[in-house]
Amino acid sequence: MSTATEPDETYVADVCEFFDRQYAAHARYWWRGENRYRLEPDLHTPFNALVLKIAASHAPGRALDLGAGEGADTIRLAKLGYDVDAVELSSVACQKIEDFARQEKVAVTVLNESILDVALEEGAYNLVLFNGSLHYIRDKSAVLERALSASAPGAVHVVALFSTATALSAEHSAVPVFPEPEGGGVELFYRNWDIRLLTYERDQPEHSHPGFAPHAHSYIKLIAQRPEGHR
């Protein structure tokens, strides 16, 4: 098990090993509901509904899904007309993204790399997602800066990550996780952006992970648009 004093490459390997195992053990680890690839906002949670509405209003364009998991967000964005780059650490998940995208008859680009050091084209993306990935990153500011450099003027960023308002379950504590305090560095990073949504969800019941006992999470959920001319 990694500790906070171990180098980044050690904890990243632990995260990769955990998710390779989870993705290999289950046909679908995330988004097991039949709405996974649907584009109608009213079929989704309020947060994901708003993401879909905003994404649709900015399509077509280029999108970057950082920590894409099994690719549900990636595939929905591709269906909206985006040219999507999906960055995912787990090689098992990358194969699943490609398989699921093929089944849904959309083309996406899958990059089997860490979001810590993946090469990103400068100023290329109109939409950037960190949906459930930043809490697996210790130095969030460095990743956010790299995502900013890859963002076009007016780009929208979508962020959802664990907050510290609820203690992690034993199952999630088995992998290195770095929740964010409410009002912390991630929110400060976006303080000069146009905030479309900032909400705290506390003690939300979670039943979706196969093999995990019922537990609760708290989240910070944020949607922000980069102002034209913002550095």
Tab-separated table of C-alpha atoms in Angstrom:
chain	number	residue	atom	x	y	z
A	1	MET	CA	0.000	0.000	0.000
A	2	SER	CA	1.309	3.436	-0.917
A	3	THR	CA	1.605	6.188	1.661
A	4	ALA	CA	1.595	9.932	1.175
A	5	THR	CA	5.408	9.961	1.360
A	6	GLU	CA	5.988	7.516	-1.503
A	7	PRO	CA	6.753	8.776	-5.008
A	8	ASP	CA	3.960	9.403	-7.483
A	9	GLU	CA	4.865	6.471	-9.710
A	10	THR	CA	4.320	4.055	-6.800
A	11	TYR	CA	0.800	5.179	-5.968
A	12	VAL	CA	-0.119	5.398	-9.662
A	13	ALA	CA	0.898	1.765	-10.094
A	14	ASP	CA	-1.317	0.855	-7.131
A	15	VAL	CA	-4.289	2.668	-8.673
A	16	CYS	CA	-3.678	0.949	-12.012
A	17	GLU	CA	-3.443	-2.485	-10.423
A	18	PHE	CA	-6.672	-1.940	-8.466
A	19	PHE	CA	-8.682	-0.885	-11.497
A	20	ASP	CA	-7.213	-3.492	-13.831
A	21	ARG	CA	-8.471	-6.068	-11.338
A	22	GLN	CA	-11.922	-4.480	-10.983
A	23	TYR	CA	-12.457	-3.989	-14.708
A	24	ALA	CA	-11.353	-7.555	-15.473
A	25	ALA	CA	-13.650	-9.027	-12.812
A	26	HIS	CA	-16.874	-7.332	-13.942
A	27	ALA	CA	-18.531	-6.975	-17.321
A	28	ARG	CA	-19.317	-3.380	-16.334
A	29	TYR	CA	-17.883	-1.685	-13.280
A	30	TRP	CA	-19.415	1.766	-13.878
A	31	TRP	CA	-22.693	2.846	-15.460
A	32	ARG	CA	-24.495	-0.475	-15.292
A	33	GLY	CA	-27.892	1.152	-15.921
A	34	GLU	CA	-29.483	1.032	-19.366
A	35	ASN	CA	-29.217	4.839	-19.571
A	36	ARG	CA	-25.420	4.693	-19.876
A	37	TYR	CA	-25.261	5.892	-23.485
A	38	ARG	CA	-28.562	7.747	-23.709
A	39	LEU	CA	-28.483	11.425	-24.593
A	40	GLU	CA	-31.817	12.517	-23.106
A	41	PRO	CA	-31.010	14.640	-20.024
A	42	ASP	CA	-34.126	13.575	-18.127
A	43	LEU	CA	-32.826	9.999	-18.014
A	44	HIS	CA	-29.843	11.042	-15.894
A	45	THR	CA	-29.020	12.540	-12.515
A	46	PRO	CA	-29.278	16.353	-12.328
A	47	PHE	CA	-25.484	16.731	-12.613
A	48	ASN	CA	-25.121	14.466	-15.627
A	49	ALA	CA	-28.235	15.977	-17.186
A	50	LEU	CA	-26.655	19.436	-16.993
A	51	VAL	CA	-23.394	18.096	-18.417
A	52	LEU	CA	-25.318	16.664	-21.369
A	53	LYS	CA	-27.218	19.912	-21.961
A	54	ILE	CA	-24.054	22.026	-21.872
A	55	ALA	CA	-22.116	19.544	-24.008
A	56	ALA	CA	-24.895	19.462	-26.589
A	57	SER	CA	-25.002	23.255	-26.742
A	58	HIS	CA	-21.258	23.406	-27.506
A	59	ALA	CA	-21.091	20.490	-29.964
A	60	PRO	CA	-19.442	19.677	-32.253
A	61	GLY	CA	-15.891	20.157	-31.055
A	62	ARG	CA	-13.053	18.313	-29.400
A	63	ALA	CA	-13.458	16.706	-25.991
A	64	LEU	CA	-10.968	15.279	-23.529
A	65	ASP	CA	-12.104	12.646	-21.022
A	66	LEU	CA	-9.377	12.381	-18.374
A	67	GLY	CA	-9.724	9.156	-16.417
A	68	ALA	CA	-12.326	7.725	-18.785
A	69	GLY	CA	-12.983	4.431	-16.990
A	70	GLU	CA	-15.048	2.205	-19.270
A	71	GLY	CA	-15.962	5.122	-21.497
A	72	ALA	CA	-19.601	5.983	-20.807
A	73	ASP	CA	-18.935	9.747	-20.901
A	74	THR	CA	-16.615	9.291	-23.880
A	75	ILE	CA	-19.243	7.435	-25.892
A	76	ARG	CA	-22.044	9.872	-25.062
A	77	LEU	CA	-19.879	12.787	-26.164
A	78	ALA	CA	-18.998	10.994	-29.386
A	79	LYS	CA	-22.708	10.483	-30.027
A	80	LEU	CA	-23.175	14.237	-29.601
A	81	GLY	CA	-20.669	14.806	-32.406
A	82	TYR	CA	-17.473	15.425	-30.452
A	83	ASP	CA	-14.059	14.212	-31.545
A	84	VAL	CA	-13.141	12.572	-28.214
A	85	ASP	CA	-9.772	11.651	-26.733
A	86	ALA	CA	-10.218	9.259	-23.795
A	87	VAL	CA	-7.236	9.029	-21.438
A	88	GLU	CA	-7.280	6.002	-19.139
A	89	LEU	CA	-4.572	4.419	-16.988
A	90	SER	CA	-5.997	0.879	-16.983
A	91	SER	CA	-5.210	-1.157	-20.100
A	92	VAL	CA	-8.175	-3.399	-19.306
A	93	ALA	CA	-10.495	-0.384	-19.303
A	94	CYS	CA	-8.988	0.917	-22.551
A	95	GLN	CA	-9.878	-2.312	-24.314
A	96	LYS	CA	-13.408	-2.069	-22.932
A	97	ILE	CA	-13.780	1.525	-24.168
A	98	GLU	CA	-12.778	0.427	-27.655
A	99	ASP	CA	-15.133	-2.572	-27.565
A	100	PHE	CA	-18.093	-0.590	-26.211
A	101	ALA	CA	-17.521	2.278	-28.667
A	102	ARG	CA	-17.484	-0.209	-31.540
A	103	GLN	CA	-20.751	-1.716	-30.298
A	104	GLU	CA	-22.286	1.777	-30.190
A	105	LYS	CA	-20.937	2.562	-33.673
A	106	VAL	CA	-18.892	5.608	-32.683
A	107	ALA	CA	-15.215	6.356	-33.199
A	108	VAL	CA	-13.096	7.554	-30.268
A	109	THR	CA	-9.367	7.854	-29.614
A	110	VAL	CA	-8.212	5.890	-26.582
A	111	LEU	CA	-4.906	6.754	-24.908
A	112	ASN	CA	-3.641	4.187	-22.391
A	113	GLU	CA	-1.676	6.661	-20.310
A	114	SER	CA	-1.643	8.381	-16.941
A	115	ILE	CA	-3.321	11.775	-16.824
A	116	LEU	CA	-0.232	12.931	-14.931
A	117	ASP	CA	1.949	12.893	-18.020
A	118	VAL	CA	-0.102	12.238	-21.158
A	119	ALA	CA	0.937	14.535	-24.015
A	120	LEU	CA	-1.910	16.965	-24.749
A	121	GLU	CA	-2.215	19.304	-27.706
A	122	GLU	CA	-2.048	22.965	-26.730
A	123	GLY	CA	-5.371	24.827	-26.838
A	124	ALA	CA	-7.154	21.945	-28.553
A	125	TYR	CA	-10.182	20.987	-26.445
A	126	ASN	CA	-13.578	22.601	-26.109
A	127	LEU	CA	-14.742	20.284	-23.328
A	128	VAL	CA	-12.638	18.611	-20.615
A	129	LEU	CA	-13.984	16.033	-18.159
A	130	PHE	CA	-12.585	14.966	-14.806
A	131	ASN	CA	-15.576	12.814	-13.871
A	132	GLY	CA	-14.465	10.749	-10.881
A	133	SER	CA	-10.739	10.865	-11.604
A	134	LEU	CA	-9.138	13.739	-9.682
A	135	HIS	CA	-9.500	12.018	-6.304
A	136	TYR	CA	-6.941	9.466	-7.528
A	137	ILE	CA	-4.408	12.268	-8.099
A	138	ARG	CA	-2.306	13.681	-5.279
A	139	ASP	CA	-1.051	16.850	-7.047
A	140	LYS	CA	-4.292	18.062	-8.554
A	141	SER	CA	-2.978	21.542	-9.347
A	142	ALA	CA	-0.360	20.219	-11.783
A	143	VAL	CA	-2.967	18.170	-13.659
A	144	LEU	CA	-5.396	21.092	-13.775
A	145	GLU	CA	-2.692	23.360	-15.183
A	146	ARG	CA	-1.954	20.846	-17.932
A	147	ALA	CA	-5.655	20.578	-18.732
A	148	LEU	CA	-5.870	24.363	-18.879
A	149	SER	CA	-3.006	24.490	-21.370
A	150	ALA	CA	-4.872	21.974	-23.529
A	151	SER	CA	-8.147	23.952	-23.372
A	152	ALA	CA	-9.411	26.269	-26.073
A	153	PRO	CA	-10.752	29.733	-25.192
A	154	GLY	CA	-14.282	29.323	-23.860
A	155	ALA	CA	-13.715	25.651	-23.013
A	156	VAL	CA	-15.929	24.002	-20.420
A	157	HIS	CA	-14.461	21.854	-17.644
A	158	VAL	CA	-16.564	19.255	-15.810
A	159	VAL	CA	-15.263	18.077	-12.426
A	160	ALA	CA	-16.652	15.540	-9.970
A	161	LEU	CA	-14.504	14.221	-7.145
A	162	PHE	CA	-14.765	12.847	-3.633
A	163	SER	CA	-14.775	15.419	-0.858
A	164	THR	CA	-13.551	14.895	2.672
A	165	ALA	CA	-17.037	15.490	4.127
A	166	THR	CA	-17.606	11.714	4.357
A	167	ALA	CA	-14.981	9.179	5.388
A	168	LEU	CA	-14.004	6.717	2.671
A	169	SER	CA	-15.343	3.185	2.854
A	170	ALA	CA	-12.963	0.336	3.609
A	171	GLU	CA	-13.159	-0.837	0.006
A	172	HIS	CA	-12.139	2.555	-1.378
A	173	SER	CA	-9.397	2.884	1.211
A	174	ALA	CA	-7.760	-0.165	-0.361
A	175	VAL	CA	-6.565	2.034	-3.231
A	176	PRO	CA	-4.751	5.391	-2.904
A	177	VAL	CA	-7.448	8.087	-2.847
A	178	PHE	CA	-6.978	11.801	-2.190
A	179	PRO	CA	-10.345	13.512	-1.512
A	180	GLU	CA	-10.593	17.289	-1.667
A	181	PRO	CA	-11.869	19.583	1.084
A	182	GLU	CA	-14.851	21.733	0.182
A	183	GLY	CA	-13.574	25.167	-0.786
A	184	GLY	CA	-10.118	23.721	-1.452
A	185	GLY	CA	-7.566	23.994	-4.213
A	186	VAL	CA	-9.696	22.648	-7.046
A	187	GLU	CA	-12.358	25.281	-6.478
A	188	LEU	CA	-9.713	27.983	-6.123
A	189	PHE	CA	-8.241	26.974	-9.463
A	190	TYR	CA	-11.547	27.883	-11.136
A	191	ARG	CA	-12.258	31.018	-9.119
A	192	ASN	CA	-11.856	33.326	-12.145
A	193	TRP	CA	-13.873	31.127	-14.498
A	194	ASP	CA	-17.594	31.412	-15.221
A	195	ILE	CA	-19.097	28.927	-12.767
A	196	ARG	CA	-22.054	27.102	-14.288
A	197	LEU	CA	-22.488	24.796	-11.294
A	198	LEU	CA	-20.840	24.289	-7.919
A	199	THR	CA	-22.517	21.921	-5.524
A	200	TYR	CA	-21.634	19.745	-2.552
A	201	GLU	CA	-23.276	16.357	-2.244
A	202	ARG	CA	-22.783	14.910	1.215
A	203	ASP	CA	-23.277	11.344	2.447
A	204	GLN	CA	-24.736	10.131	-0.836
A	205	PRO	CA	-25.659	6.415	-0.745
A	206	GLU	CA	-23.663	4.372	-3.238
A	207	HIS	CA	-24.782	0.950	-4.413
A	208	SER	CA	-23.349	0.817	-7.902
A	209	HIS	CA	-19.907	-0.728	-7.448
A	210	PRO	CA	-20.086	-4.522	-7.870
A	211	GLY	CA	-18.445	-6.373	-5.020
A	212	PHE	CA	-18.646	-3.420	-2.619
A	213	ALA	CA	-20.922	-3.271	0.410
A	214	PRO	CA	-23.408	-0.339	0.419
A	215	HIS	CA	-21.600	2.811	1.513
A	216	ALA	CA	-21.721	6.588	1.164
A	217	HIS	CA	-19.636	9.266	-0.555
A	218	SER	CA	-19.481	13.019	-0.523
A	219	TYR	CA	-18.726	14.881	-3.734
A	220	ILE	CA	-17.664	18.251	-5.046
A	221	LYS	CA	-19.290	18.777	-8.436
A	222	LEU	CA	-18.286	21.719	-10.562
A	223	ILE	CA	-18.891	22.885	-14.120
A	224	ALA	CA	-16.961	25.962	-15.226
A	225	GLN	CA	-16.347	27.782	-18.491
A	226	ARG	CA	-13.040	29.409	-19.296
A	227	PRO	CA	-13.605	33.072	-20.098
A	228	GLU	CA	-12.460	34.259	-23.511
A	229	GLY	CA	-8.954	35.661	-23.127
A	230	HIS	CA	-8.302	33.861	-19.823
A	231	ARG	CA	-4.556	33.249	-19.728
